[in-house]
Coordinates of C-alpha atoms (C1' of nucleotides) in Angstrom, one line a residue:
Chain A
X1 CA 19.7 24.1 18.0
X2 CA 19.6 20.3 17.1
X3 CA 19.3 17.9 14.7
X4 CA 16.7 15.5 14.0
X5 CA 16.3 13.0 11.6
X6 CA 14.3 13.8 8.5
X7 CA 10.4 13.3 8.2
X8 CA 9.9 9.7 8.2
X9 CA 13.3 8.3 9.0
X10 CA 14.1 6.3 11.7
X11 CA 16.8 6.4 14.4
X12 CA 17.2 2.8 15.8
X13 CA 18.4 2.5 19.2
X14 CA 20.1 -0.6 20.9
X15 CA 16.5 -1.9 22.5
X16 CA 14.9 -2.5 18.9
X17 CA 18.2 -2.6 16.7
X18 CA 19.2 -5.6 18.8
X19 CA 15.8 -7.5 18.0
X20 CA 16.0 -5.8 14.4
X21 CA 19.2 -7.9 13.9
X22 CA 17.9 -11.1 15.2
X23 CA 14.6 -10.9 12.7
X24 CA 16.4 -10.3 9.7
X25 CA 19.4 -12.6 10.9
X26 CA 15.9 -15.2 10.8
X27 CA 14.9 -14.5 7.7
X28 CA 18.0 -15.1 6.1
X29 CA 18.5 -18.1 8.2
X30 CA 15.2 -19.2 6.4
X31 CA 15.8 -18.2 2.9
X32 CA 19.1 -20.3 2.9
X33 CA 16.9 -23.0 4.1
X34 CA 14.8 -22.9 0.7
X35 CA 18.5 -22.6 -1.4
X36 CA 18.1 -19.0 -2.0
X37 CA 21.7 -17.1 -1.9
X38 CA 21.8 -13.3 -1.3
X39 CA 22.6 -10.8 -3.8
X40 CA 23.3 -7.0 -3.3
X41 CA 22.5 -4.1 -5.4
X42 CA 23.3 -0.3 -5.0
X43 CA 21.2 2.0 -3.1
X44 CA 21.0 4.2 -5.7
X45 CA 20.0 3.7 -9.4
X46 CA 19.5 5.3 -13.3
X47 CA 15.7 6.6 -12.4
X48 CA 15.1 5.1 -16.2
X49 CA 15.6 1.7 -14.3
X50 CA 12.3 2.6 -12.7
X51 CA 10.1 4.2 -14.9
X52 CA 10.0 1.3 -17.4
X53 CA 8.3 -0.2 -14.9
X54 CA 6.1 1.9 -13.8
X55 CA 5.8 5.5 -15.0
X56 CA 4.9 8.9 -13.7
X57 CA 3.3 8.0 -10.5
X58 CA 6.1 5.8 -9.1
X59 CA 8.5 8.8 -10.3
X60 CA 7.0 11.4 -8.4
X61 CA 7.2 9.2 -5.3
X62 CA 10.9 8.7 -5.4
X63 CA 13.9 10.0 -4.0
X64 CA 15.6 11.5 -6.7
X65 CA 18.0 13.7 -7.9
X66 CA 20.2 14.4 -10.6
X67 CA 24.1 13.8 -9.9
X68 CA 27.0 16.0 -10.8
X69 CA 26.9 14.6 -13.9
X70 CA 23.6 16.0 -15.1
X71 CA 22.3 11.8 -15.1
X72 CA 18.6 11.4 -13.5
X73 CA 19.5 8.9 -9.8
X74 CA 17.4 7.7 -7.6
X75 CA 17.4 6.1 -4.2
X76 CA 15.8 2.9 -5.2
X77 CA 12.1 2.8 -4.0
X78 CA 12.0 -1.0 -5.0
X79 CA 13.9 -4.2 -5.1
X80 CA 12.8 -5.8 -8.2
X81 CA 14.2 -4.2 -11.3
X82 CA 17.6 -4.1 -9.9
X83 CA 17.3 -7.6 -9.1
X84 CA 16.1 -8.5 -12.8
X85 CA 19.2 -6.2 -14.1
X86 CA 21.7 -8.7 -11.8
X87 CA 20.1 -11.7 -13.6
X88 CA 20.1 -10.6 -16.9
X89 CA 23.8 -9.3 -17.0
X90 CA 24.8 -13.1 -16.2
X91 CA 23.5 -15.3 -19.1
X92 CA 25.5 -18.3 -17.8
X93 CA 23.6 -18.6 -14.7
X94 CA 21.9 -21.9 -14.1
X95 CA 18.3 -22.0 -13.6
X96 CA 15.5 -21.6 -11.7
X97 CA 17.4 -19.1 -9.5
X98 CA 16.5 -18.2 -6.0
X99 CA 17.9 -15.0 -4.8
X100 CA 17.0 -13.1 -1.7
X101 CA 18.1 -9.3 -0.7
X102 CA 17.4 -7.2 2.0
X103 CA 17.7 -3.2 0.8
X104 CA 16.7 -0.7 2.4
X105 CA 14.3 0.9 0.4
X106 CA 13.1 4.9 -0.3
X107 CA 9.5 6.1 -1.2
X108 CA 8.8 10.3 -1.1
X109 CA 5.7 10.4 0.4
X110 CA 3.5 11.3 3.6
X111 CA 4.1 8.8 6.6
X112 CA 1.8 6.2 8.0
X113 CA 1.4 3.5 10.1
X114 CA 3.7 0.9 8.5
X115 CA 5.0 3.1 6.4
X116 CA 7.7 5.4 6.3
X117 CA 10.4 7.2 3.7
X118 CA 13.0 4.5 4.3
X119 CA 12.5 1.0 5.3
X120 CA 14.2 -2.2 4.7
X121 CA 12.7 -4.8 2.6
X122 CA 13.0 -8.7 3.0
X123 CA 13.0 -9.5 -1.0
X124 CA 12.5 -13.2 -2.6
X125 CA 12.8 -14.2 -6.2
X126 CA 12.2 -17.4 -8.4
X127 CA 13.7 -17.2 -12.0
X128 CA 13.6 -19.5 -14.5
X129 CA 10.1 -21.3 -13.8
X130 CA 6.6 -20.7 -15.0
X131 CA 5.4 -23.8 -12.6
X132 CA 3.1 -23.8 -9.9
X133 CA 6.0 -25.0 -8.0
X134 CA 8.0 -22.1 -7.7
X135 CA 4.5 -20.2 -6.9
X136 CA 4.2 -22.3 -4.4
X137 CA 7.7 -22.3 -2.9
X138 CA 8.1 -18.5 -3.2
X139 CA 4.5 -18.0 -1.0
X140 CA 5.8 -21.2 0.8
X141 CA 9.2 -19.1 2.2
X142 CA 7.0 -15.8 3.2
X143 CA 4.6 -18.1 5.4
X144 CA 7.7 -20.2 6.8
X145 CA 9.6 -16.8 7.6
X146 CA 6.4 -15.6 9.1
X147 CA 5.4 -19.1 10.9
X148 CA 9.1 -19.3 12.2
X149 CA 8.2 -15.9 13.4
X150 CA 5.7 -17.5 15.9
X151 CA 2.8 -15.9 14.0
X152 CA 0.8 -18.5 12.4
X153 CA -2.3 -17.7 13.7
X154 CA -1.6 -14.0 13.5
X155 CA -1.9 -13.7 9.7
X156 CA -3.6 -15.0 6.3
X157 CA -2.4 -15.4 2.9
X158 CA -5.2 -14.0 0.2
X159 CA -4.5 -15.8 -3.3
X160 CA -5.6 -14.5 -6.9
X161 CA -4.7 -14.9 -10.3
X162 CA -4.1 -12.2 -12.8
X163 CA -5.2 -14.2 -16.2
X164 CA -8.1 -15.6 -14.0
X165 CA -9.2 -11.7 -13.5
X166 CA -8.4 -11.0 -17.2
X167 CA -10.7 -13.9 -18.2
X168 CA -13.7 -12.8 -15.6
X169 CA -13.6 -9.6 -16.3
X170 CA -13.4 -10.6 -20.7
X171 CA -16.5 -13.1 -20.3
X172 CA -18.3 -10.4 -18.3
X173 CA -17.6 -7.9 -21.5
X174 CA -15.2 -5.6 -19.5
X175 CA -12.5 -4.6 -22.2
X176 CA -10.8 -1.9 -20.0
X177 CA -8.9 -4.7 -17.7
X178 CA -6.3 -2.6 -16.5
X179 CA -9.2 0.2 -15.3
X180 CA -11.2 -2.6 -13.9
X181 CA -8.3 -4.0 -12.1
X182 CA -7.9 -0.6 -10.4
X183 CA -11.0 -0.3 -9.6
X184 CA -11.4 -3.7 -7.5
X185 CA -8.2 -2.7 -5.9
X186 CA -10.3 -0.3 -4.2
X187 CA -13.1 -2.6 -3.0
X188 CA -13.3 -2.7 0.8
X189 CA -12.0 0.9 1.0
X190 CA -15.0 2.9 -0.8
X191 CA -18.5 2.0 -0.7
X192 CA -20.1 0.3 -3.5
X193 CA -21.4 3.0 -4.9
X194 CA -18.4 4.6 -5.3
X195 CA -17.2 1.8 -7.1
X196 CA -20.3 2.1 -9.4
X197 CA -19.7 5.1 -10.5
X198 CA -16.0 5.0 -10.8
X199 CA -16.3 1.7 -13.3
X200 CA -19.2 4.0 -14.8
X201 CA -16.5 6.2 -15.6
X202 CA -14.5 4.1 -17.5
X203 CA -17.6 2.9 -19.3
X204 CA -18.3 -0.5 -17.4
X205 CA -22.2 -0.5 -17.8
X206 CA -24.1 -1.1 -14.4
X207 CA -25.0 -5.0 -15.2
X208 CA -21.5 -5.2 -15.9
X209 CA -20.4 -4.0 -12.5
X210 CA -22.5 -5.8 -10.5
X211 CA -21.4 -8.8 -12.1
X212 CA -17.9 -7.6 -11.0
X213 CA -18.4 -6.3 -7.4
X214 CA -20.9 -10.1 -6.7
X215 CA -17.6 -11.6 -7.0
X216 CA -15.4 -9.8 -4.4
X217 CA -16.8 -9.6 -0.9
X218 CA -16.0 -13.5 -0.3
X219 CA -12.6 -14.6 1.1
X220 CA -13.2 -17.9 -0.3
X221 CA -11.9 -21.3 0.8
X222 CA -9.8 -21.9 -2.5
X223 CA -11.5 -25.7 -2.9
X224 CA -14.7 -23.8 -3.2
X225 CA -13.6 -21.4 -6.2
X226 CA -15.0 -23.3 -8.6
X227 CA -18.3 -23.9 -7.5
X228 CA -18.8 -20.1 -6.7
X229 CA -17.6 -18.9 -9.7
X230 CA -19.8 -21.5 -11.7
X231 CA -23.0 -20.6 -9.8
X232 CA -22.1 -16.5 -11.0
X233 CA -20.3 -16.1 -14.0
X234 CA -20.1 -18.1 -17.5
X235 CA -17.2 -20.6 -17.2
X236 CA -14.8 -20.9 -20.3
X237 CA -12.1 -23.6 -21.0
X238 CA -9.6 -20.9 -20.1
X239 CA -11.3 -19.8 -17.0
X240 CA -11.7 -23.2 -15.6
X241 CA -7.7 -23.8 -16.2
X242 CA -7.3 -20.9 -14.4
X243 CA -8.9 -22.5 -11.5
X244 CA -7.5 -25.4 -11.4
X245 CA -4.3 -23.7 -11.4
X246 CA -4.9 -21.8 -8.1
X247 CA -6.5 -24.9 -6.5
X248 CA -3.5 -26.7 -7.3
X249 CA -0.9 -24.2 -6.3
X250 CA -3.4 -23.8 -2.8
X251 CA -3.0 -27.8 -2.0
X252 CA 1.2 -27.1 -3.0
X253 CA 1.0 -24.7 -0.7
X254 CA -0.6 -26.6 1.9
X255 CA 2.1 -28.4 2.7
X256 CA 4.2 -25.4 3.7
X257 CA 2.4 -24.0 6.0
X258 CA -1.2 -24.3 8.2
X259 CA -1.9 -21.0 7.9
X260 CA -5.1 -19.5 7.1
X261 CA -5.3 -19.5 2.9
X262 CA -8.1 -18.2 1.2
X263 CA -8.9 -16.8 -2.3
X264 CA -9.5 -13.1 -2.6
X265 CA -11.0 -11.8 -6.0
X266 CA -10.4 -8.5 -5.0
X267 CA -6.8 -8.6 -3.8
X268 CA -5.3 -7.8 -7.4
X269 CA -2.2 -5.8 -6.6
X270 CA -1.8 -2.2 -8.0
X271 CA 0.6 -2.3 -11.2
X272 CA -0.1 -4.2 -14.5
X273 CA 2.9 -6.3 -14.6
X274 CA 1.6 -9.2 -12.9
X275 CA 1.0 -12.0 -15.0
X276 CA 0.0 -14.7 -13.1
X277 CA -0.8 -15.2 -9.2
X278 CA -0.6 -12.7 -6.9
X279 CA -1.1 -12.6 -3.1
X280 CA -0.8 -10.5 -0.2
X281 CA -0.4 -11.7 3.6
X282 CA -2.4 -9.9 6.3
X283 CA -2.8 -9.8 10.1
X284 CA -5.9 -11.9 10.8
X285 CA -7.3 -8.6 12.5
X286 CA -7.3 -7.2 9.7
X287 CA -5.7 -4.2 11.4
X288 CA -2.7 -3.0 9.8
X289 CA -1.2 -2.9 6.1
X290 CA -0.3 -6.3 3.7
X291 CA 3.0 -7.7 5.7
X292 CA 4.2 -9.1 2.1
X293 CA 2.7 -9.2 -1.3
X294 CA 3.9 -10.6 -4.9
X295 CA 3.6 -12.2 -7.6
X296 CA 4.3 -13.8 -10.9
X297 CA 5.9 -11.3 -13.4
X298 CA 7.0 -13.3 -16.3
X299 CA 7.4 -10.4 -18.6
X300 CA 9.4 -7.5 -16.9
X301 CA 12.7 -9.0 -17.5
X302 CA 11.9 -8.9 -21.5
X303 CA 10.9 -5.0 -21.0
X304 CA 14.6 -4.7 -19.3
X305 CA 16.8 -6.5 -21.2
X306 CA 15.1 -8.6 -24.1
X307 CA 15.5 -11.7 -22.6
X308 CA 12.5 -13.3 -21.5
X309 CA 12.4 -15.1 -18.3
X310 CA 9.5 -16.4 -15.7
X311 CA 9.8 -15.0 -12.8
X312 CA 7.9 -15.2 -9.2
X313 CA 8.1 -13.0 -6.5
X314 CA 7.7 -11.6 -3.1
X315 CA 8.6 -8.2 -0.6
X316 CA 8.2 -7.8 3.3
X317 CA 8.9 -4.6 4.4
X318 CA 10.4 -4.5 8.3
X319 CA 7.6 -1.6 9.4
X320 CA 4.3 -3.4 9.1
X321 CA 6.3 -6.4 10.6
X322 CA 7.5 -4.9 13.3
X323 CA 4.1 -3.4 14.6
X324 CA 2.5 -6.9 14.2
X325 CA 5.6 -8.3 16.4
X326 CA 4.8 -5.3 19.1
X327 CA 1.1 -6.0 19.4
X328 CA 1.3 -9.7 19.5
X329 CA 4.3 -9.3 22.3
X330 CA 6.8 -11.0 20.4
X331 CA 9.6 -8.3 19.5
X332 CA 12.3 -8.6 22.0
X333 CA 15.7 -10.1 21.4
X334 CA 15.8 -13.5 22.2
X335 CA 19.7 -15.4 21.8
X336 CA 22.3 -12.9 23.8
X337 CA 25.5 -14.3 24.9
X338 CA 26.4 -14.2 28.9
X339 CA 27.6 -10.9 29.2
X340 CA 30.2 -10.7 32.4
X341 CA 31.7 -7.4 34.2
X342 CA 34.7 -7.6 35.7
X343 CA 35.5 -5.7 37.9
X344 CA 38.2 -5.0 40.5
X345 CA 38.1 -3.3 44.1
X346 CA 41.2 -1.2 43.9
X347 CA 42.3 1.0 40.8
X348 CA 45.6 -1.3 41.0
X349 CA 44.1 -4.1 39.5
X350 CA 42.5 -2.2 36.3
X351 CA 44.9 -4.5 34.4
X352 CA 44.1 -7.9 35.6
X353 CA 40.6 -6.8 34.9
X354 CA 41.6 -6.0 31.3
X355 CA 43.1 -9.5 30.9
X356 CA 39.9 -11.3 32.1
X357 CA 38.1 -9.7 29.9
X358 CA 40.4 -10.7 27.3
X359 CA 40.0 -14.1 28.2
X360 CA 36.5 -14.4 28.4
X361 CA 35.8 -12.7 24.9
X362 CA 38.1 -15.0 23.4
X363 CA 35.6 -18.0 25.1
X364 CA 32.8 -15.9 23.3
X365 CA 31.3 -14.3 26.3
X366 CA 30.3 -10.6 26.4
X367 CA 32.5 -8.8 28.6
X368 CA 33.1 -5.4 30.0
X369 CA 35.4 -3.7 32.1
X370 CA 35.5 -0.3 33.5
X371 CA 37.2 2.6 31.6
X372 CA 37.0 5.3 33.8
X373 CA 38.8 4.0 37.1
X374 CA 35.4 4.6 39.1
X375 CA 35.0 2.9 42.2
X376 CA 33.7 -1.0 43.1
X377 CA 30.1 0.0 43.7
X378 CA 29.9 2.6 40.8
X379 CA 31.2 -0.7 38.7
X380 CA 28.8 -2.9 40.0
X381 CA 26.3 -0.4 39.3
X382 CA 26.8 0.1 35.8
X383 CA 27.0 -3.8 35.6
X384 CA 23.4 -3.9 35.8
X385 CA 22.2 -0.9 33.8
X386 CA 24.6 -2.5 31.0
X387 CA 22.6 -5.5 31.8
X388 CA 25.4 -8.2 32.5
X389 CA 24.5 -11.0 33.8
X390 CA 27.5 -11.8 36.1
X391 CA 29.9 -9.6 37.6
X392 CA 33.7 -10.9 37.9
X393 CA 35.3 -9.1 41.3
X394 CA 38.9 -9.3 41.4
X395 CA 39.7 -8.5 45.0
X396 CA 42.9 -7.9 46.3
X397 CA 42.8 -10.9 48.6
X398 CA 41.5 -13.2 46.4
X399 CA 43.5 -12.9 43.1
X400 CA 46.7 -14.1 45.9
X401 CA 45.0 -17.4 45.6
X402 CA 43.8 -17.3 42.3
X403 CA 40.7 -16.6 42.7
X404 CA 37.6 -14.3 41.8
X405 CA 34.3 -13.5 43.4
X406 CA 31.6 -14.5 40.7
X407 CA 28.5 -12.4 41.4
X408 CA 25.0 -13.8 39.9
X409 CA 23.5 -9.7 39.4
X410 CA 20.1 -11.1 38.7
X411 CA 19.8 -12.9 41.9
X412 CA 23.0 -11.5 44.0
X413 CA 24.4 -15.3 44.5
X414 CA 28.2 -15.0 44.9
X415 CA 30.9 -17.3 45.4
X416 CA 34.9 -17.4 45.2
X417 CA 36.0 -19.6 42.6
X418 CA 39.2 -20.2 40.8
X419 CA 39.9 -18.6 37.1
X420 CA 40.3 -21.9 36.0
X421 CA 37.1 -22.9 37.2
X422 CA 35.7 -19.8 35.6
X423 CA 37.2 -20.4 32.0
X424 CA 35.2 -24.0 32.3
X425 CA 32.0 -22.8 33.0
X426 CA 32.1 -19.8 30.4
X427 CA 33.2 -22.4 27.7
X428 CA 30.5 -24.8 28.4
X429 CA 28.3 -22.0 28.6
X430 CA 29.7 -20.9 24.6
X431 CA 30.0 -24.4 23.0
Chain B
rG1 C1' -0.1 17.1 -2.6
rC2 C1' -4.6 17.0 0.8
rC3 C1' -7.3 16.2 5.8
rG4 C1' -7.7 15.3 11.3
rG5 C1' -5.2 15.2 16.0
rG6 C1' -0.7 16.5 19.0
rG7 C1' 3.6 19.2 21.6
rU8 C1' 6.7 21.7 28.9
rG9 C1' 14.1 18.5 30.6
rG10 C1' 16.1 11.8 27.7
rG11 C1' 11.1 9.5 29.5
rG12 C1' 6.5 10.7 32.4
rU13 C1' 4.1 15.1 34.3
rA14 C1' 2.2 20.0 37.3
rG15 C1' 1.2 24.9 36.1
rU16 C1' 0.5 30.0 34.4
rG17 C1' -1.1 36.6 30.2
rG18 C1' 3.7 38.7 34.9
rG19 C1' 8.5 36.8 39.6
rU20 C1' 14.4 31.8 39.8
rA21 C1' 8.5 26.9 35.7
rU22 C1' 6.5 21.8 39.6
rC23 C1' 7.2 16.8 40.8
rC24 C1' 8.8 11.8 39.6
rU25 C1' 12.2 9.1 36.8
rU26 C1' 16.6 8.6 33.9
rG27 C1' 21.8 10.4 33.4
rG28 C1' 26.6 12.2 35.8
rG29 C1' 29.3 12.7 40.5
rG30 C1' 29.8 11.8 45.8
rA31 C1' 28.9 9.6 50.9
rC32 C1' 28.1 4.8 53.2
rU33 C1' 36.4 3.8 54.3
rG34 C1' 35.4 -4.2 49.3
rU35 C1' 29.6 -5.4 47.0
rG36 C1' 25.4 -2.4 42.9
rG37 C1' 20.0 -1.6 41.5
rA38 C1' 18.5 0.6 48.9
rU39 C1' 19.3 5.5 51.6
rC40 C1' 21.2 10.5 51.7
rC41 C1' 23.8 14.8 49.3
rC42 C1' 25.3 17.5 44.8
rC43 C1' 25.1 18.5 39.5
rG44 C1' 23.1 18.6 34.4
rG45 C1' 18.7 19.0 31.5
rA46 C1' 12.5 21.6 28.9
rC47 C1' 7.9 25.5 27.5
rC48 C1' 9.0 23.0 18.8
rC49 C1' 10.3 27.3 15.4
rG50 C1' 8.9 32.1 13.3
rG51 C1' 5.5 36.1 13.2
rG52 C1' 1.3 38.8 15.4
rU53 C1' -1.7 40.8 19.6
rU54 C1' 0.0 42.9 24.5
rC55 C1' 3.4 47.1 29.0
rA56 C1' 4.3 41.7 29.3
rA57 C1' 3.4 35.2 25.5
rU58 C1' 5.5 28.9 27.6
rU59 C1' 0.1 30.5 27.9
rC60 C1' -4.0 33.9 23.1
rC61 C1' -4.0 34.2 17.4
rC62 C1' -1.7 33.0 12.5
rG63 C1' 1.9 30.4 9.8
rG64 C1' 5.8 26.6 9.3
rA65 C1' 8.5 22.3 10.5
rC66 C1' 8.0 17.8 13.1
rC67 C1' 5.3 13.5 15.4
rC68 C1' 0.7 10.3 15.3
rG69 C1' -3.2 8.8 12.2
rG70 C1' -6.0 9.0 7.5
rC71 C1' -6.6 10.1 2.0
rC72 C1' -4.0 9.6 -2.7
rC73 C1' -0.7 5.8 -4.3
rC74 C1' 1.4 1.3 -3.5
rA75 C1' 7.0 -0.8 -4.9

RNA sequence: GCCGGGGUGGGGUAGUGGGUAUCCUUGGGGACUGUGGAUCCCCGGACCCGGGUUCAAUUCCCGGACCCGGCCCCA
């Protein structure tokens, strides 16, 4: 009998964990860009932690358990309360605060495309500012990791505001804002009439709803809110702030990126604890699962610790990324070192190949030399399936005069050339 | 939790109610007496698991786990 790995885990191999590396290695690269510094956080958690948050449903979707110690622990199935908890146990901390983490991340349920039981999560925060500033420069670091990414024309940012909603859905006469909320979460994915009935349910009358469901089937250029919300719906004071706030935070955003931007009245994100913008980013194809989605939370940190403190933030989970990097033809691994064999004719001169290699790692290069005494061709051989790009022969002949055979495997080029000679090209190929 | 689809060596496949389960590839070893990925030879490796029907199940039936996708939910 054998082992496998558990529904919806992965096992990552060399091919993809290589190119895994070098995307995450990016996105940090970018975060420390925008002055974010990395924070870390255990894997697993009090489950109270999480349902504060979020309550039952989240709970039964978790990876818990309860420890020797009769306590409730989960595997954490998201980034942001633990992050809040890290803030809020260090008062002196200077402010705003941009911290990033990467966790890998649990969830108990059925696996689909772009998602699975354990992932790992790209996660952004701003702290310490209610502007459209940090909204902007928190959606402004998910469209530069994804642009740096080589996908600008792959994917589109969908912008809405919470309060904007919450005013709607008030001048409409829609008290139930949370219900409502759900239900618009659904739009695109049930017919209308679905969505009818359901609002029926929660005793949204019929004018009511169609009010509502006028409003969502636009992605809207976001210069163009106002105008199509004015030609719908009754604009108050509030409402019309609301607005302007979006439009404004658009043109911030604007100068981030040249993506596609547009404002989506239906893209309101599932839980209540959004209290400001919120946006999702999509493959323009409209094909797969939101890449990353956020928002503004300025009041979870006072439901964890009593202190209040604006907050704005985003996740990008590694699965829905990596299918979009697969279709598009860009997941392969991009910056290797020269990797060099070396490898000698006769079993005497194992050592000598042991001390080139030496040599060459400490000038950075990749290199490899044979561990089972096998013989020149069966070297050579596993020189290519290791995929080097340059075999070192030491020959019994040559190494008399100092010298090595340098074999190009790519193209089969060879030519004797001194160690010295050798050194110099593998350190101006490293500097 | 629910629904649909799927399974033969590591990968890709042929085939069958009955005999040592086909072929390609990958992997390991060897030959070619110092140059690989060529050629030749050798070796390893599979019918998802359990139950049922049957003289006989990899094949038919049922169930389960798993994989792919969808629902629910979305962090």
């Amino acid at each position: 009998m054998g082992f496998e790995h558990l529904k919806g885990f992965r096992d990552i191999f060399p091919e993809d964990a290589q190119v895994r590396l070098e995307l995450f290695s990016k996105m940090e690269d970018v975060a420390s860009r925008f002055g974010f510094a990395p924070i870390e956080y255990p894997s697993v958690e009090p489950l109270d932690l999480f349902k504060i948050k979020s309550g039952d449903e989240l709970v039964k979707q978790t990876f818990s358990f309860k420890d020797k110690g009769d306590r409730e622990v989960t595997l954490i199935p998201e980034a942001t309360p633990s992050t809040v908890r890290l803030l809020t146990s260090r008062k002196e901390i200077s402010r705003p605060v941009r911290w990033y983490s990467m966790p890998k991340l649990w969830r108990y349920e059925e696996p689909q495309s772009g998602r699975l039981r354990e992932h790992v999560q790209f996660n952004a925060d701003i702290f310490g500012s209610d502007s459209i500033y940090a909204d902007a420069e928190i959606i402004g670091l998910a469209t530069k990791i994804l642009d740096g990414l080589g996908l600008k024309e792959e994917y589109e940012i969908r912008l809405n505001d919470r309060n904007l909603m919450n005013n709607i859905l008030g001048n409409i006469g829609i008290s139930n804002t949370p219900a409502a909320l759900s239900i618009i979460d659904h739009y695109g994915k049930v017919d209308n009439d679905t969505l009818l009935s359901e609002m029926s349910d929660q005793g949204i009358d019929d004018e009511q709803a169609e009010s509502v469901i006028k409003l969502l089937g636009n992605n809207l250029n976001p210069p163009d809110l106002m105008d199509f919300l004015s030609s719908l719906i009754f604009m108050d004071d509030k409402t019309i702030e609301n607005v302007n706030r979006l439009e404004d935070t658009y043109t911030l955003l604007k100068k981030y990126t040249d993506a596609k931007i547009v404002v989506s009245l239906s893209t309101v994100r599932g839980l209540g604890y959004y209290t400001g913008i919120v946006f999702e980013g999509f493959d323009r194809k409209g094909e797969l699962r939101a890449i990353f989605g956020g928002g503004r939370y300025d009041n979870l940190s006072k439901l964890l610790s009593e202190q209040s403190i604006p907050a704005v933030g985003f996740g990008m989970g590694d699965a829905v990324l990596e299918i979009l990097l697969k279709r598009t033809n860009r997941w392969k691994a991009e910056q290797r070192r020269k990797k060099y064999a070396v490898c000698c004719s006769t079993k005497k001169l194992a050592d000598r190949c042991i001390d080139l290699a030496l040599e060459l790692r400490d000038l950075g290069a990749s290199a490899i030399s044979d561990l089972n005494n096998r013989s020149l061709s069966a070297q050579l051989k596993n020189a290519s399936s290791n995929d080097c790009d340059y075999a070192v022969i030491i020959g019994e002949a040559d190494i008399k005069s100092g010298k090595v055979t340098l074999r190009t495997l790519r193209t089969g080029e060879q030519s004797q050339i001194s160690i010295e000679e050798l050194v110099k090209a593998v350190r101006n190929d490293h500097i």
